[in-house]
């Protein structure tokens, strides 16, 4: 096997190409990843060719004719001759692709790769053999991406972080199944062998290389986490099966190869305890109601577990998507299914009957959970039969909090809490994703619990992306609302200050009153926002305003005139500087200062001047100036709707009601007690219901910001307004549930069976 360079050249792209740079602190980490690739892939390839040789020999031994046997033997001989060259070319091309990724970036694509790519839209333009090869390659890529979805998401994120935030996906990740399969196809496509043999080679490559890429991803993610590259992306990286080519003796005391299984009660006794307790409670309940359970008569045959599961599978696949979220009458439907399949006169075993009763009760509590919207309940209701099959096969479903099926059900229910009906069923939405998961379970689940684990990992990655986008949107919405809160608060303080200053003198020239209530108001507001109300600039600007108003008052005594004469230069200089910082219109500024000069000359001469307005008229000018609305009143800013038609665009009407309707203390206290992060059921002015989360509440004014599950603003209310909504029944908080759905349902069921009738779910 040829030797390859051990160090990546980080020299960057050539002239005219976009430059990508690996952050200095990660150069050694990237080289360490390269070493892992250099160790793992050649061994997988070497083992793959051994299995191809064995497979061809096996086929030759079973060949129906000498001619067919000769085909296999000739192919074996040719592959043995070309094996070293193919392996060297594969390693060289793959490492070259890996190195180019770090120097040229993720959007580099060679002409060879463009030729090798397979596009289903081009099916009619290619030969049948090429089509079948392309389908085989696409199939192995699809399986690999599905199998290692979570690991690839972690690698995409970490590789992008190393390159400075570049977006990576499955098509340009240098170690993804797409890259591995594409490079291999480039080499196999030129082999002079018939199509059936090429397909055998592709199948062995899928089984011996692609299916064991998880071990490579485990190693790479471990290196990146150790180097501090987005270490908290996932709490645990699941260990994948190790290829026979890479298998080694685990060190004594090594951790569970499947990773951390906290919360997984692996003791069979513990797994049985809860179900045994539930059986006892069910039996006690039957006795209290006079229902006897003598067991199956000797003349009746008990349905075997395999047949029961088969009947449930048939029922499972016949389920239709609908709006009905009721619990299925499993006993009645099973009786019809089993009778139709093999006649009458048979009964279920007592353990199976107990499991059916427990699952039915569980789903009654689940579908009665007020935190889940009705449309989502209808989807979850379709999981009743699959969950029953899981429980029949594995009773640890009830006790094991880490059970894949149980975790998936919990995840789906938790994600559904913030979902709202309107315009939320489009492709790619949360509803569509959950619907596809439910559909896939009903269509594919027979007895492989691993399907739930796979779906849970994919759903977790989907939620991670959605939550990341929602967090960004929510942060922006909060910043905007906080900014408006600060703007309104500062504006109110500016108005208050100008009003206090105006009330000190009986009258003012019109030009001065206009300047104070218009231009200087904006100067003060800008300073309040930039520097704050306690800053020296704020105090100086307020003093300038007071001095301006004083300067145009009649001056009777010689000392006052002398004081005015000395104050005018600094006053005009300060006023001009403030207006210039505001980028005030120069022509207006010149006209104002010219008129001001005439008033100052008149005051210095002790003369009066016409055109004055009273202090109350000046205050009236302030009240009618732009942006004079109180921050507590409704405004167009407070009614904006950023993409959620179900949002509270009715804030204006609500604020109008607040003028005559005041919430009582009980509802006001209820509004104050709602914690940030709590979801609420709300009804807008259009009568449509939606769900919103309290994202932020002002400590100053009590103003509340509500967002949807995408982090977009849907409502903005004063605390008093929220209290009125609570009083009118237009808003109701959804209890924050810390415990997972299954835990709450099991606890509620045990409480009911014990007679405590707990409804706290």
CSV table of C-alpha atoms in Angstrom, one decimal, residues 8 40 128 141 193 243 258 301 351 381 405 503 730:
chain,number,residue,atom,x,y,z
A,8,UNK,CA,-2.2,19.0,5.2
A,40,UNK,CA,-9.5,3.8,9.0
A,128,UNK,CA,-29.5,1.6,-18.4
A,141,UNK,CA,-25.4,7.2,0.1
A,193,UNK,CA,-16.6,-6.1,-15.9
A,243,UNK,CA,-15.7,-3.2,11.4
A,258,UNK,CA,-23.3,2.4,23.1
A,301,UNK,CA,-57.2,-21.8,22.6
A,351,UNK,CA,-50.4,-10.8,30.4
A,381,UNK,CA,-53.2,8.6,18.8
A,405,UNK,CA,-40.0,4.2,21.8
A,503,UNK,CA,-43.4,75.9,33.0
A,730,UNK,CA,-58.8,35.0,26.0
